[in-house]
Coordinates of N, CA, C and O in Angstrom, one line a residue:
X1 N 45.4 34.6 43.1 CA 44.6 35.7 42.6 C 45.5 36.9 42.6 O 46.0 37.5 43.5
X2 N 45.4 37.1 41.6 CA 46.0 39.0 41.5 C 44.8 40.0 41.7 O 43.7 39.6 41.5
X3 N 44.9 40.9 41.8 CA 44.3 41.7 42.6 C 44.7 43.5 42.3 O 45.7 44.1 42.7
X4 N 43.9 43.9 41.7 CA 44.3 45.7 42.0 C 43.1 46.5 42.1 O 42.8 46.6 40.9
X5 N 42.1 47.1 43.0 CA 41.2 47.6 43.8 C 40.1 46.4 43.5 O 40.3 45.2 43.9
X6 N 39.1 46.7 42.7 CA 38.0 45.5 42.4 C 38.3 44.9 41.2 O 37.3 44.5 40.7
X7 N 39.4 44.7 40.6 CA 39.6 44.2 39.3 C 40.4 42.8 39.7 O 41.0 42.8 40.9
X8 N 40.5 41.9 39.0 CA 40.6 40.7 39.6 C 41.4 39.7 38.7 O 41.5 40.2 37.6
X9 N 41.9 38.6 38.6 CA 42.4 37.9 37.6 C 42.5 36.5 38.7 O 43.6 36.4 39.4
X10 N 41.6 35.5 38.9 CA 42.4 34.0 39.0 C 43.2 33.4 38.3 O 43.1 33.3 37.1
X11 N 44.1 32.8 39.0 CA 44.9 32.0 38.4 C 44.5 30.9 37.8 O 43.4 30.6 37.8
X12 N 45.4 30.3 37.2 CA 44.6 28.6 36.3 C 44.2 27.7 37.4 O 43.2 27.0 37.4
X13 N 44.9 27.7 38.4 CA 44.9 26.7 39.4 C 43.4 27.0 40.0 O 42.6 26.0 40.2
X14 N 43.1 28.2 40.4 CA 42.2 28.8 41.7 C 40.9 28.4 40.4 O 39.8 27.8 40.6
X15 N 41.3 28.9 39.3 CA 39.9 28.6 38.4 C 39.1 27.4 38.1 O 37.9 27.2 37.9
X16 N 40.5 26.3 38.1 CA 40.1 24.9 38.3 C 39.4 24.5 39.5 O 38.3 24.0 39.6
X17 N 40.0 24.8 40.4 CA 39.6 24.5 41.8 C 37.5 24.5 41.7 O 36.5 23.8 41.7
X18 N 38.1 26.1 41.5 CA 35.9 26.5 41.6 C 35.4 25.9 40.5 O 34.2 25.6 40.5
X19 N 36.1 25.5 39.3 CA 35.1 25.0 38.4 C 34.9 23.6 38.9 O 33.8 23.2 39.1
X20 N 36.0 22.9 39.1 CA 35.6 21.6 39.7 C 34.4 21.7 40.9 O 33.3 21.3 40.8
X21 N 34.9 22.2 41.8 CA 33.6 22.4 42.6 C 32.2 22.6 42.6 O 31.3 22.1 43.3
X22 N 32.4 23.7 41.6 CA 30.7 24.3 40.9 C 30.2 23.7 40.4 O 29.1 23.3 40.7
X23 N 31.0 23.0 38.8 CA 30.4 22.7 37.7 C 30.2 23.8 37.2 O 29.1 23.8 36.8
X24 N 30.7 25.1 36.9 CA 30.5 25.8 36.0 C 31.5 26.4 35.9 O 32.1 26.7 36.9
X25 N 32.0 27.0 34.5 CA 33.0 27.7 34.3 C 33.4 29.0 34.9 O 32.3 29.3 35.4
X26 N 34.2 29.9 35.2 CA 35.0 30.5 35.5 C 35.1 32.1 35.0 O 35.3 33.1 35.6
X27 N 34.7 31.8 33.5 CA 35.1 32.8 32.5 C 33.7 34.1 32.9 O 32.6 34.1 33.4
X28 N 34.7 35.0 32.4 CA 34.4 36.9 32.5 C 34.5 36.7 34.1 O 34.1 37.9 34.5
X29 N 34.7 36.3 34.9 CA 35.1 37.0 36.5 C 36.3 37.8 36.9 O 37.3 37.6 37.4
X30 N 35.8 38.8 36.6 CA 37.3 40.2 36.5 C 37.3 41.0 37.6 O 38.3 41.7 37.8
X31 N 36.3 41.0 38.6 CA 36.2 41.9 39.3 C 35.4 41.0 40.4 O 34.8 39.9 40.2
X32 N 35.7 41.8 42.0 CA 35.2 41.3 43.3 C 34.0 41.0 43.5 O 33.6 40.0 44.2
X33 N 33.1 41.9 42.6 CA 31.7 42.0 42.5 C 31.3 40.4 41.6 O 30.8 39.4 41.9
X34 N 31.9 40.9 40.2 CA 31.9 39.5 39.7 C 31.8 38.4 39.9 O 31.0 37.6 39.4
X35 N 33.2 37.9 41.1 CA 33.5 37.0 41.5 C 31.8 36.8 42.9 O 31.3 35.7 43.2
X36 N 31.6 38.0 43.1 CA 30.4 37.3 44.2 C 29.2 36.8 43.3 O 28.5 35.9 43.7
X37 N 29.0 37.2 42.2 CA 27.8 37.0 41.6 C 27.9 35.9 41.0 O 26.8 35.2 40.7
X38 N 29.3 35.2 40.6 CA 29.3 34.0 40.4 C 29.0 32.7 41.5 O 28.5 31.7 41.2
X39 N 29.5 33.2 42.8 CA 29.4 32.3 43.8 C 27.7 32.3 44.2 O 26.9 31.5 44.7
X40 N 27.5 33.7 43.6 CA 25.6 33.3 44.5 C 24.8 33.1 43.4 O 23.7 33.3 43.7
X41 N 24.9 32.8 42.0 CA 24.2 32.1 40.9 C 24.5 30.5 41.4 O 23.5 29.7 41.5
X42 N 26.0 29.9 41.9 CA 26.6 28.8 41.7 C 25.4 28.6 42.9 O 24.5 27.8 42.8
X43 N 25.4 29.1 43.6 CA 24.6 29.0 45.0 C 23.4 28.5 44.8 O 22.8 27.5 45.0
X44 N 23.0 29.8 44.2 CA 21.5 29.1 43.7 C 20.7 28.3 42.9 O 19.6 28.0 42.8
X45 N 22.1 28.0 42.0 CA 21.9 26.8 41.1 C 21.1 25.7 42.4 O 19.9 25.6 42.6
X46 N 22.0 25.0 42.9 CA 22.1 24.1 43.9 C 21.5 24.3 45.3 O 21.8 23.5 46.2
X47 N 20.6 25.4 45.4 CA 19.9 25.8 46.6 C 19.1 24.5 47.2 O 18.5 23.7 46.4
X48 N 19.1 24.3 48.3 CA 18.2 23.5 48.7 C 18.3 22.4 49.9 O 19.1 21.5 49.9
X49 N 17.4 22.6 51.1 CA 17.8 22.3 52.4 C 18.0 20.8 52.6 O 17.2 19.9 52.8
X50 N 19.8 20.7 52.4 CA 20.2 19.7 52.5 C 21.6 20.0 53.4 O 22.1 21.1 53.5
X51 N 22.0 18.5 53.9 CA 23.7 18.7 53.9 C 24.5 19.0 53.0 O 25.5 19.7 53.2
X52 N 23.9 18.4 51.6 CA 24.8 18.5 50.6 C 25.1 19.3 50.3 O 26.2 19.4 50.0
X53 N 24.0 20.6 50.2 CA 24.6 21.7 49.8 C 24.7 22.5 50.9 O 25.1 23.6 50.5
X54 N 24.5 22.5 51.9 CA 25.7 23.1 52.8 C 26.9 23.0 52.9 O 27.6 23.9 53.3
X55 N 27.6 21.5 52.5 CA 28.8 21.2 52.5 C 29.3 21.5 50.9 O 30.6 21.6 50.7
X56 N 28.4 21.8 49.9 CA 28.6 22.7 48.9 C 29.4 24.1 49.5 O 30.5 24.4 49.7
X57 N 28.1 24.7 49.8 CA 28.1 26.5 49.9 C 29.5 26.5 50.9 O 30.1 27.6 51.1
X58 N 29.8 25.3 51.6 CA 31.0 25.4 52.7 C 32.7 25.9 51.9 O 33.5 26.7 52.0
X59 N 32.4 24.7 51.1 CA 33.6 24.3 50.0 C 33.5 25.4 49.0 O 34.7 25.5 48.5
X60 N 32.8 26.3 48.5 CA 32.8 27.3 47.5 C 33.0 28.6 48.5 O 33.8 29.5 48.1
X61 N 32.4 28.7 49.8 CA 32.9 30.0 50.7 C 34.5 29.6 51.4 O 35.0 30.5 52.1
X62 N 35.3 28.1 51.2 CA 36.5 27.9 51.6 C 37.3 28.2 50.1 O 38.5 28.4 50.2
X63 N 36.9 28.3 49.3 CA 37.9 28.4 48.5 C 37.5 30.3 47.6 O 38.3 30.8 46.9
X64 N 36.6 30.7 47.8 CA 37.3 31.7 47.8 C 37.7 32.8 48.8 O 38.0 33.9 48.5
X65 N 37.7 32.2 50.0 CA 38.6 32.9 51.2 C 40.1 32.7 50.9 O 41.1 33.5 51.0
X66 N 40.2 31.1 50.5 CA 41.6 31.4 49.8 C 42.2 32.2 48.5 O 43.3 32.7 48.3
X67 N 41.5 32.1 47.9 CA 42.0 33.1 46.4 C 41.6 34.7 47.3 O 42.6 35.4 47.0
X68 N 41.1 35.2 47.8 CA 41.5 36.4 48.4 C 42.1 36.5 50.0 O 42.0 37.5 50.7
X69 N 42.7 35.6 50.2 CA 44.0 35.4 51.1 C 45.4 35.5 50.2 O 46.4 36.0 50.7
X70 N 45.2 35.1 49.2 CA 46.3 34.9 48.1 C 46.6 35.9 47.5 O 47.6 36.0 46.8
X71 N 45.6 36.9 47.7 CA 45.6 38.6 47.0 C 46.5 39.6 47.6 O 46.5 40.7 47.1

């Protein structure tokens, strides 16, 4: 991820990563803010008291700790 205050740009790699994960695309995430409202729509897609999606919301909160470790 590149990074300059809240403006944002993933890489092809980091973008594959979450779409594989989510099931949903990637596109217009330009900023920090952005990037959370994508993770908590993806979230709420798939809400629901299970393992699965705990081990979802795990895998979507591990990979973008790494795209902003990578910042």
């Amino acid at each position: 991820m590149l990074r300059l205050g809240k403006a944002i740009r993933l890489t092809r790699a980091e973008a594959e990563r979450l779409e594989r994960i989510t099931g949903f695309p990637v596109d217009g995430v330009r900023t920090l803010d952005g990037l959370a409202l994508y993770v908590a729509q993806c979230k709420a897609y798939y809400a629901e008291d299970s393992r699965e999606f705990e081990i979802l919301a795990w895998l979507i909160d591990r990979e973008v700790s790494r795209c902003l470790a990578a910042a």
